[in-house]
Tab-separated table of C-alpha atoms and ligand atoms in Angstrom:
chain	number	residue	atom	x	y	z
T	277	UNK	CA	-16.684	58.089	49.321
T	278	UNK	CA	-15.861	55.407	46.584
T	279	UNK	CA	-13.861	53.362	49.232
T	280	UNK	CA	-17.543	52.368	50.373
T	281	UNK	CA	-18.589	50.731	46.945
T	282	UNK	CA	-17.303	47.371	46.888
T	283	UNK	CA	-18.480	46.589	50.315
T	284	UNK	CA	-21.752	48.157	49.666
T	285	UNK	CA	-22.059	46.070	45.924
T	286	UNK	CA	-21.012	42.616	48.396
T	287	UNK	CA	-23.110	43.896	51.515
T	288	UNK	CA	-26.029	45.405	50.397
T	289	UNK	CA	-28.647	43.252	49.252
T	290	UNK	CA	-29.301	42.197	52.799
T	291	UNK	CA	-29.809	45.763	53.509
T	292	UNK	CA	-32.465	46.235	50.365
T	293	UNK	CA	-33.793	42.401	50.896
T	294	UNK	CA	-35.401	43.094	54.259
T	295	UNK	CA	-37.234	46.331	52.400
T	296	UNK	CA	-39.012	44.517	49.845
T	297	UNK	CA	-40.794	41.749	51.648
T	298	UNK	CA	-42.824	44.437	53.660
T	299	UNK	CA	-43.604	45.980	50.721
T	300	UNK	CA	-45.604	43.386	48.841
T	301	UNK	CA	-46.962	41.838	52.434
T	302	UNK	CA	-48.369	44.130	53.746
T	303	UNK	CA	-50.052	44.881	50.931
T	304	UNK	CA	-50.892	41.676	50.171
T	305	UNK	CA	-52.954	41.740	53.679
T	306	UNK	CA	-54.481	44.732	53.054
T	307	UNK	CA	-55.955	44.266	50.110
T	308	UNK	CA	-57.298	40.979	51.052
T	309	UNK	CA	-58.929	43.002	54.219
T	310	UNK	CA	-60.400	45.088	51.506
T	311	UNK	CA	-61.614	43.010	48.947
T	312	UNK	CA	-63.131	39.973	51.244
T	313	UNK	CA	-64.295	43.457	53.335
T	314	UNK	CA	-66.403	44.872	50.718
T	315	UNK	CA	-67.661	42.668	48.443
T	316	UNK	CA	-67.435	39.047	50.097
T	317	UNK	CA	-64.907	38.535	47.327
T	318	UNK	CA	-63.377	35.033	48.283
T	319	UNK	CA	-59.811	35.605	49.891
T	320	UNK	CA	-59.046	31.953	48.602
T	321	UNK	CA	-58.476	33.690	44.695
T	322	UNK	CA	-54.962	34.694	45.088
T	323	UNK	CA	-54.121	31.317	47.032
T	324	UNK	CA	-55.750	29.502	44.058
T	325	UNK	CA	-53.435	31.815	41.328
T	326	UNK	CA	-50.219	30.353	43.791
T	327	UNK	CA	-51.361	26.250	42.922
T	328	UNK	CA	-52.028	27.079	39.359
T	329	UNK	CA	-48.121	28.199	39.438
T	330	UNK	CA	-46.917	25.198	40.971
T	331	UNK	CA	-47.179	24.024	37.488
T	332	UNK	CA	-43.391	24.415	37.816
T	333	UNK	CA	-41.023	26.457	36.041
T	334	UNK	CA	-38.451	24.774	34.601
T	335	UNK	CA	-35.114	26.460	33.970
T	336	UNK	CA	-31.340	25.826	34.317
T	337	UNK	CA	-29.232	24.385	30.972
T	338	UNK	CA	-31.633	22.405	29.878
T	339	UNK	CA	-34.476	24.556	29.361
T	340	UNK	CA	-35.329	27.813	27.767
T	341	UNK	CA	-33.083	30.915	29.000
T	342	UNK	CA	-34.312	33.099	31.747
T	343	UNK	CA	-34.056	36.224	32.142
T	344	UNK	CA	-33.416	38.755	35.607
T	345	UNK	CA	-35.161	42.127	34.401
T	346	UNK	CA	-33.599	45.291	36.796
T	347	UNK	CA	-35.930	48.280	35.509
T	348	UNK	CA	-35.248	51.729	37.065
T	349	UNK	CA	-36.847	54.720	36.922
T	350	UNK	CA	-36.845	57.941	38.969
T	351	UNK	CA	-39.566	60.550	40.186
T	352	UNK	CA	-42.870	60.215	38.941
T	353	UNK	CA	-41.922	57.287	36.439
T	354	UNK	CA	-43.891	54.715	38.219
T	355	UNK	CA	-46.411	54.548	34.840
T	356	UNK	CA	-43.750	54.335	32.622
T	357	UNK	CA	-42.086	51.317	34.824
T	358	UNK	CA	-45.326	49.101	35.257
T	359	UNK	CA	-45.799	49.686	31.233
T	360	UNK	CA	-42.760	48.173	30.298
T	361	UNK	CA	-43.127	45.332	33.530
T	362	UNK	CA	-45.840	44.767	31.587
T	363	UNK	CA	-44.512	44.925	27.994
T	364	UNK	CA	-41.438	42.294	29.024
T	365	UNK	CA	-43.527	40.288	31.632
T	366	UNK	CA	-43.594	36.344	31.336
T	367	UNK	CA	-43.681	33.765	34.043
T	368	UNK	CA	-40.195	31.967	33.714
T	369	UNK	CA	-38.440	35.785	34.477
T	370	UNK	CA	-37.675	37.324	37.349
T	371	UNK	CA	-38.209	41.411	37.945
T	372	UNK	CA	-36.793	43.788	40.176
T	373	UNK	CA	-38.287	47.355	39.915
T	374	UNK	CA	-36.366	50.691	41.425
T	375	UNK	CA	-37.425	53.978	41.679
T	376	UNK	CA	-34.851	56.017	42.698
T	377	UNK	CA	-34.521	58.075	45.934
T	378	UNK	CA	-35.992	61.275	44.823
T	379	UNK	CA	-39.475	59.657	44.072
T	380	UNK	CA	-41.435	59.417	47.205
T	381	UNK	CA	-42.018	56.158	49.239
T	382	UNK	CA	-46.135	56.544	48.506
T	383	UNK	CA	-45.158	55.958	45.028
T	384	UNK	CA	-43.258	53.508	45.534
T	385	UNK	CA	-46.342	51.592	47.293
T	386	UNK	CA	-48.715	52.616	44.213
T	387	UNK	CA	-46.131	50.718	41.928
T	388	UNK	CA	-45.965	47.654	43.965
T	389	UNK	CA	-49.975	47.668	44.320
T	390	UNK	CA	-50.629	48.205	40.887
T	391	UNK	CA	-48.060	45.538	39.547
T	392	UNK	CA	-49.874	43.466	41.944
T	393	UNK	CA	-53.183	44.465	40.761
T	394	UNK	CA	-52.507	44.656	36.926
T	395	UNK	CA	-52.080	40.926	35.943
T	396	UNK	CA	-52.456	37.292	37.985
T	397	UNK	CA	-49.708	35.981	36.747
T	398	UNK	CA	-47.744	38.516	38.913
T	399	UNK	CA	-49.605	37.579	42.256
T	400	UNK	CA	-48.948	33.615	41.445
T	401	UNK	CA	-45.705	33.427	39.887
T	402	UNK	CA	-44.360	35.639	42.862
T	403	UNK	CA	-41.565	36.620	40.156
T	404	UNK	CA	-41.766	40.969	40.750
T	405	UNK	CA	-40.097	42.767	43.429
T	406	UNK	CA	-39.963	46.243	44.100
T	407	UNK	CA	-37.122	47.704	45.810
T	408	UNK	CA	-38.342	49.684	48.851
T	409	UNK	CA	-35.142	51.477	49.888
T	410	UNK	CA	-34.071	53.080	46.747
T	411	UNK	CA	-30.858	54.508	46.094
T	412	UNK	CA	-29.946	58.131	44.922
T	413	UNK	CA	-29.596	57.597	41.118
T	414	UNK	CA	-27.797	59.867	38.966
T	415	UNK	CA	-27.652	58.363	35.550
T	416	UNK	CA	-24.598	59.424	34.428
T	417	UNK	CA	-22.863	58.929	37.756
T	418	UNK	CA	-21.023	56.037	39.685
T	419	UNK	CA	-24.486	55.877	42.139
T	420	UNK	CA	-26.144	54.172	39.122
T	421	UNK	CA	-23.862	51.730	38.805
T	422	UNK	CA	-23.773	51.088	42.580
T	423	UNK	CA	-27.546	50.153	42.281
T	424	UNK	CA	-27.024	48.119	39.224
T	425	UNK	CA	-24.747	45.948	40.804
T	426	UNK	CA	-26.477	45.861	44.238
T	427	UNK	CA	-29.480	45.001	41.949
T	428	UNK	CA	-27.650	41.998	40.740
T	429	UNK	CA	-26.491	40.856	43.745
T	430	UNK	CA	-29.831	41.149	44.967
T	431	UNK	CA	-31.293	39.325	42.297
T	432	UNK	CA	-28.694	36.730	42.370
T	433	UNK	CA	-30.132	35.750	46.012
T	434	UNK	CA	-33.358	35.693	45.116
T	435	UNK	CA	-33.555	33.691	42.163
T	436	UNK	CA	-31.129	30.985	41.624
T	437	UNK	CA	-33.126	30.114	37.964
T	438	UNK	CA	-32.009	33.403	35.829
T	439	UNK	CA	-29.359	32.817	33.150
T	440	UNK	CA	-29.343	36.264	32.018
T	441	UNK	CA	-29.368	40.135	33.243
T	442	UNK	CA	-30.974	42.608	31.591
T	443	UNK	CA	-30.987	46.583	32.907
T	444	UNK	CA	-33.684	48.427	31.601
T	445	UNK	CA	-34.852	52.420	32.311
T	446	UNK	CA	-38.053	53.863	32.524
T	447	UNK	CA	-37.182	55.215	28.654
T	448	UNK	CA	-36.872	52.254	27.056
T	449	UNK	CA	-39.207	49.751	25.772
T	450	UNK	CA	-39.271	46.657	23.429
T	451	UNK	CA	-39.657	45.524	20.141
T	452	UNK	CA	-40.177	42.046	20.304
T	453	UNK	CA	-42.442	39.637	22.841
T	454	UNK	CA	-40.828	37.857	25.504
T	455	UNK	CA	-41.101	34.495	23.523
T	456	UNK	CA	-38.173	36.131	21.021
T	457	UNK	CA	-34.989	34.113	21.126
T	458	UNK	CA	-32.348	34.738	23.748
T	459	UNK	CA	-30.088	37.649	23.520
T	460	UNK	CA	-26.671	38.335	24.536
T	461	UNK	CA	-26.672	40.981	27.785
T	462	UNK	CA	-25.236	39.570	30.698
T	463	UNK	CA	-24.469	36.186	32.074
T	464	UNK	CA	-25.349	35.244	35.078
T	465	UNK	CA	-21.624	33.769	35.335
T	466	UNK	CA	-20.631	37.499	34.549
T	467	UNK	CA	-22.747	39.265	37.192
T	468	UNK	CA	-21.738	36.728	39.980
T	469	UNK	CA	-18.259	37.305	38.374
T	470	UNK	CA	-18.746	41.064	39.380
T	471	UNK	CA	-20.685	40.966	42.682
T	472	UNK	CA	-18.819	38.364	44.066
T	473	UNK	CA	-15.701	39.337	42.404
T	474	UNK	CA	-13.524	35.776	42.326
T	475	UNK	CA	-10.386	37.914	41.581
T	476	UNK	CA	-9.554	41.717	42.565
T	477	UNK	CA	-10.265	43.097	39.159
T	478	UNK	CA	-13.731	43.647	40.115
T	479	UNK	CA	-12.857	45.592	43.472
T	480	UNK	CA	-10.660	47.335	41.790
T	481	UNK	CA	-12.275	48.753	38.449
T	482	UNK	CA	-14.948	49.375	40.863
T	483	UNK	CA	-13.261	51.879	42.909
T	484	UNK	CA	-11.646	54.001	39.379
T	485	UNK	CA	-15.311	54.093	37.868
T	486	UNK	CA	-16.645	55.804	41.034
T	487	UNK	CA	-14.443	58.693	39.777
T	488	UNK	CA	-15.087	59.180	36.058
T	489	UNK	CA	-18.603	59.996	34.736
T	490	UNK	CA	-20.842	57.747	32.742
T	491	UNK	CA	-19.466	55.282	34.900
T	492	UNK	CA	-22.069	52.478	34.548
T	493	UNK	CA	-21.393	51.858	30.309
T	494	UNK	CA	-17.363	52.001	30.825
T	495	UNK	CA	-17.952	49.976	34.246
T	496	UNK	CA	-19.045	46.383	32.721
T	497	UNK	CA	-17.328	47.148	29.149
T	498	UNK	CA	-14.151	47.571	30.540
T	499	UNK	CA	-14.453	44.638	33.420
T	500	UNK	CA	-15.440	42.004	30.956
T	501	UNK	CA	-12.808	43.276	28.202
T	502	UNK	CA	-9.765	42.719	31.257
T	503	UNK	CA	-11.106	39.600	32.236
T	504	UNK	CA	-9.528	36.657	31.173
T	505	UNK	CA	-12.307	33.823	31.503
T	506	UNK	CA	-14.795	36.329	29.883
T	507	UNK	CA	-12.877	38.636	27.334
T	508	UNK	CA	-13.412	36.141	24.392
T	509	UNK	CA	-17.173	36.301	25.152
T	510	UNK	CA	-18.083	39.496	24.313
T	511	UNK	CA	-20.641	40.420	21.905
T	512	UNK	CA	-20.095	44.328	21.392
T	513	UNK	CA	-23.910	45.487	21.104
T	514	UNK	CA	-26.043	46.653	23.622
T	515	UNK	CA	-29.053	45.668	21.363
T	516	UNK	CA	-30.620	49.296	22.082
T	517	UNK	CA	-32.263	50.577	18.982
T	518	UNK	CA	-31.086	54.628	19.347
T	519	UNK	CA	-31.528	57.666	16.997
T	520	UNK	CA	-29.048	60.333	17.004
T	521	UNK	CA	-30.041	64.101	15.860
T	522	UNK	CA	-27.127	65.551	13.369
T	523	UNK	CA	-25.146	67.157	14.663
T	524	UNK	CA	-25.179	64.672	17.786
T	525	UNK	CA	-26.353	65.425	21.099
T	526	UNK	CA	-25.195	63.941	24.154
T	527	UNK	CA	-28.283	61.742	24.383
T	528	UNK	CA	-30.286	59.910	21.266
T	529	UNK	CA	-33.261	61.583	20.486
T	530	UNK	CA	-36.904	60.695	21.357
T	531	UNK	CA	-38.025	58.250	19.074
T	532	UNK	CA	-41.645	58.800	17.692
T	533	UNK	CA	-44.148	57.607	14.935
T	534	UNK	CA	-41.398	59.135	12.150
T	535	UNK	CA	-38.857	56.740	13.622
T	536	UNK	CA	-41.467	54.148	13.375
T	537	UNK	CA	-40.181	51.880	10.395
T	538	UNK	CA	-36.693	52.090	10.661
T	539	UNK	CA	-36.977	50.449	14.312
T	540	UNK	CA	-38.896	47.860	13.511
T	541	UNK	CA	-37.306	46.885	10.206
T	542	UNK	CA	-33.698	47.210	12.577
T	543	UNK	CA	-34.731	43.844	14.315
T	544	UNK	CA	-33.302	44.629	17.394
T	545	UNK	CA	-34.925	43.577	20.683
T	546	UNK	CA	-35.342	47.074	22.532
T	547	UNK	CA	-35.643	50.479	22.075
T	548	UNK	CA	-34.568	53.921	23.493
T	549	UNK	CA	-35.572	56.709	24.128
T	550	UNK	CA	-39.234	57.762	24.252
T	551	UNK	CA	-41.024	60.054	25.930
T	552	UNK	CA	-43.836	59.096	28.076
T	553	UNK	CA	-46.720	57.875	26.489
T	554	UNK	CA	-46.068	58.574	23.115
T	555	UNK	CA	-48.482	57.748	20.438
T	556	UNK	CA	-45.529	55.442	19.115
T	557	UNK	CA	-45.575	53.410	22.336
T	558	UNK	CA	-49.008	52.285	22.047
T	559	UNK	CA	-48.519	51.715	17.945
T	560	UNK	CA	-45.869	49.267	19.033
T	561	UNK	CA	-47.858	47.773	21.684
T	562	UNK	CA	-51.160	47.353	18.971
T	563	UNK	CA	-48.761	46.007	15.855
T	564	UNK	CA	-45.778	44.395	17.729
T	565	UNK	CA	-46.954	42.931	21.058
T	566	UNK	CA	-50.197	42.584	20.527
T	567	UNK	CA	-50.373	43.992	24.092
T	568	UNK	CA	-53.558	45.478	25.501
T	569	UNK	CA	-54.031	48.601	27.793
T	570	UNK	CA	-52.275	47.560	31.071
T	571	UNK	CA	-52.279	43.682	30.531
T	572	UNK	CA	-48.889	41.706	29.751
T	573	UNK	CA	-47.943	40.843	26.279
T	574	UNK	CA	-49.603	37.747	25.317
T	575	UNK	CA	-47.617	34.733	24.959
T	576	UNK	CA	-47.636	31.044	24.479
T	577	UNK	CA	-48.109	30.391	28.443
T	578	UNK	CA	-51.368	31.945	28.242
T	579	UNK	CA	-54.412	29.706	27.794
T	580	UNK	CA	-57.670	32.075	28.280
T	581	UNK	CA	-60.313	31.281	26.053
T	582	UNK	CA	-61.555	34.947	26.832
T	583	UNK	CA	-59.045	36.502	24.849
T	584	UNK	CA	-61.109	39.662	24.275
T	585	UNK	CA	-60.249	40.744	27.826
T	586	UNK	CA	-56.981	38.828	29.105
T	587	UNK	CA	-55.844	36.066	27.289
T	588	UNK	CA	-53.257	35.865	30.077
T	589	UNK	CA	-55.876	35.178	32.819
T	590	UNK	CA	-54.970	31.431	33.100
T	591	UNK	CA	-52.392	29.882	32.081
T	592	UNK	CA	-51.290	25.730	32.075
T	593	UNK	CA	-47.922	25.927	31.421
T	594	UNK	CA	-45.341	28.483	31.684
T	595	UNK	CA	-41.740	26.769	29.877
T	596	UNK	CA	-43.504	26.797	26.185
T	597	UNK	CA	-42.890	29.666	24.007
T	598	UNK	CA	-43.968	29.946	20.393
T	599	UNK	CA	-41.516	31.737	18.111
T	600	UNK	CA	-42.818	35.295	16.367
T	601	UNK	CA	-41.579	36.656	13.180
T	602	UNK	CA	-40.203	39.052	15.153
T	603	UNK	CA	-38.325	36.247	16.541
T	604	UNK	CA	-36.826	35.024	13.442
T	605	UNK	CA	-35.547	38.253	12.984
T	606	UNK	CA	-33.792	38.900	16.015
T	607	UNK	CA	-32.130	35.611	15.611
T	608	UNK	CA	-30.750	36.553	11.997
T	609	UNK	CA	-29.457	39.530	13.765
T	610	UNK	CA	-27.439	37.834	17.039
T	611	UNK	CA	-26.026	35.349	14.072
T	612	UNK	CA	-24.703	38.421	12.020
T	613	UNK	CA	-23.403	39.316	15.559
T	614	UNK	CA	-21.798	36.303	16.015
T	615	UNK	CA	-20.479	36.077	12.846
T	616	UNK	CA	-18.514	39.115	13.362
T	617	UNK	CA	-17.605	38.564	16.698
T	618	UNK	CA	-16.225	35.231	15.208
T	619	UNK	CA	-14.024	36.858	12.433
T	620	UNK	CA	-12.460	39.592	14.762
T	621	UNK	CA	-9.938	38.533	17.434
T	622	UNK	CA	-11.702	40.555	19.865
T	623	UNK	CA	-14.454	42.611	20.069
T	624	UNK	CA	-12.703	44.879	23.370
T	625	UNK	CA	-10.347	46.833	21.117
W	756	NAG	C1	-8.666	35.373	24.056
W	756	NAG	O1	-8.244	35.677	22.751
W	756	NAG	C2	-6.902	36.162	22.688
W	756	NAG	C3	-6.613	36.596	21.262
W	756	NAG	O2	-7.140	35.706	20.343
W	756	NAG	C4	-5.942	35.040	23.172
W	756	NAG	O3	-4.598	35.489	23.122
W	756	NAG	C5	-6.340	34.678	24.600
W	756	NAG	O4	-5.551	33.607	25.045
W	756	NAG	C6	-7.814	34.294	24.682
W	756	NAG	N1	-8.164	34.128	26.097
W	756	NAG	C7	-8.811	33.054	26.539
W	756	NAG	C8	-9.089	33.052	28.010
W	756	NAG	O5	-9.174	32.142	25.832
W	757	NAG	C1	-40.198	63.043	15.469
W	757	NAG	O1	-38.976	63.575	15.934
W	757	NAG	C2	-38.196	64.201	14.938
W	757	NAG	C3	-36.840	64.551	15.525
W	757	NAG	O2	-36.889	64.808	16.892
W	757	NAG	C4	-38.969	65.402	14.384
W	757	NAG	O3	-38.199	66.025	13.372
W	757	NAG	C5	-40.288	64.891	13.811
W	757	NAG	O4	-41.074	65.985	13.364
W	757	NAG	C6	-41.074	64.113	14.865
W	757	NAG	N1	-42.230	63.498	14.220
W	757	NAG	C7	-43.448	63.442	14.766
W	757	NAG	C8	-44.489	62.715	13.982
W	757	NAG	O5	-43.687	63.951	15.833
């Protein structure tokens, strides 16, 4: 029924809003009921982590970018979905996590606890959500792009600070720490621009992209390319590092230790597709982010002196970031990009 879309990109985030908060509160509760039931552990941590984020996070035009993270993933992907929470994690971003509707609700709960569980950072900044009422999520199909844009909208209510949307899926992960340079997904202009639609274009690409397949890459390419305030704005990479086998497949192929190199020397911020838990993964995790076993890439904002078992454990101030190599790389890159966005009329032909 594509008639249902639009109203269901405007309407829904209500809808998906009221699921969330439950979620994370009642767990919250109970694990506070466990911990202060079994071990006298003082209730009064997690209210501690919430002052030590009052610290403020400064964002808006000003400051350093933000970033609104939607990460999906479907049955059984809850591991691969906290891993890369974790690999992208920093304070000044926002998260939203979906599983889609065939995974059950129970894990669903075990990602929310363990997101909770895995890092402080999480409990005090307040900045992950995890949708509780997921949608059915085909990924070449026009549901996908249904949650994507109920994702934004849902986003764009609860988090007026993000400058910048980025979709992610349980096969992806990155190359580069979160205190890289910004890169060019989507504005926040642009996803209001489409959830809120200001003119009919929206409404109306909307309803002939619930009828072709691999709706969700034509959806947004061919929006902002018809658009008049944001056709001249459009940087044509998705910034995915992707293999293809010869003769190509329909889909890139898994990238592994062989593909190893060749990413990293690409510069480009993220990478798809792997399998789970390939030995790759945790090389890029040991070399790149310097990320340990199910603790969040270290950064600038963290300030542990322990930092042989979470340097991310306290932190003093969340709006400084401290440029990587990596960095400088990916900032060579978006100039080429710019460059040759600059010297062609437009990059939607
Ligand atoms: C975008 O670029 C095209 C071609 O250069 C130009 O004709 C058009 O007026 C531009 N649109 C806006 C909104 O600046
Ligand atoms: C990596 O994948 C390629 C292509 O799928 C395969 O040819 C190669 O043997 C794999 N390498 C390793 C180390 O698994």
């Amino acid at each position: 029924m594509p008639l249902r879309y639009p109203t269901a990109a405007r309407g829904c985030g209500a809808a998906v809003e009221r699921w969330i908060f439950p979620i994370l509160s009642v767990l919250f509760v109970a694990v506070l009921l466990l911990l202060s039931g079994i071990s006298g552990f003082k209730a009064s941590t997690a209210f501690l982590d919430r002052r030590l984020a009052a610290t403020d996070v400064r964002r808006g035009p000003a400051h350093l970018p933000s970033f609104a993270y939607y990460i999906t993933g479907g049955r059984g992907d809850s591991s691969r979905v906290l891993r890369l929470l974790l690999a992208v994690y920093h304070p000044r971003n926002r998260y939203l996590l979906h599983l889609s509707a065939d995974a059950p609700a129970s894990e669903r709960a075990d990602l929310a606890a363990r997101a909770w569980l895995s890092i402080p950072a999480i409990r005090a900044f307040g900045n992950v959500d995890v949708i509780g009422k997921a949608s059915a999520m085909t990924p070449m199909g026009s549901s996908g792009l249904a949650a994507t844009l109920q994702a934004a909208s849902l986003l764009l209510r609860l988090d007026d600070g993000w400058d910048w949307f980025v979709t992610l899926s349980a096969e992806d992960y990155p190359l580069i720490s979160q205190d890289g340079s910004p890169w060019v997904i989507l504005s926040r202009s642009f996803v209001e621009y489409c959830v809120l639609g200001w003119d009919n274009l929206a409404r109306t690409l909307l309803l002939y992209f619930t009828n072709v397949l691999s709706s969700q890459e034509g959806y947004f390419h061919s929006l902002i390319c018809n658009s008049q305030d944001f056709q001249n704005m459009t940087v044509n990479s998705d910034l995915r590092y992707t293999a293809w086998d010869s003769p190509p497949t329909t889909e890139p192929h898994f990238l592994n230790m062989t593909d190893y190199d060749e990413m990293i020397k690409s510069g480009i911020p993220f990478a798809r597709q792997f399998r789970q838990s390939d030995a790759v993964l945790d090389k890029i995790d040991r070399m790149i982010l310097k990320r340990r076993y199910n603790k969040a890439v270290p950064g600038a904002w963290c300030s542990s002196q322990n930092r042989w078992i979470d340097p991310c454990s306290r932190w003093d101030n969340a709006n400084i970031v401290q440029p990587t190599h990596r960095s400088e790389k990916l900032g060579k890159l978006i100039r080429t990009l710019l460059d040759e966005w600059e010297s062609s009329t437009s990059s939607c032909r």
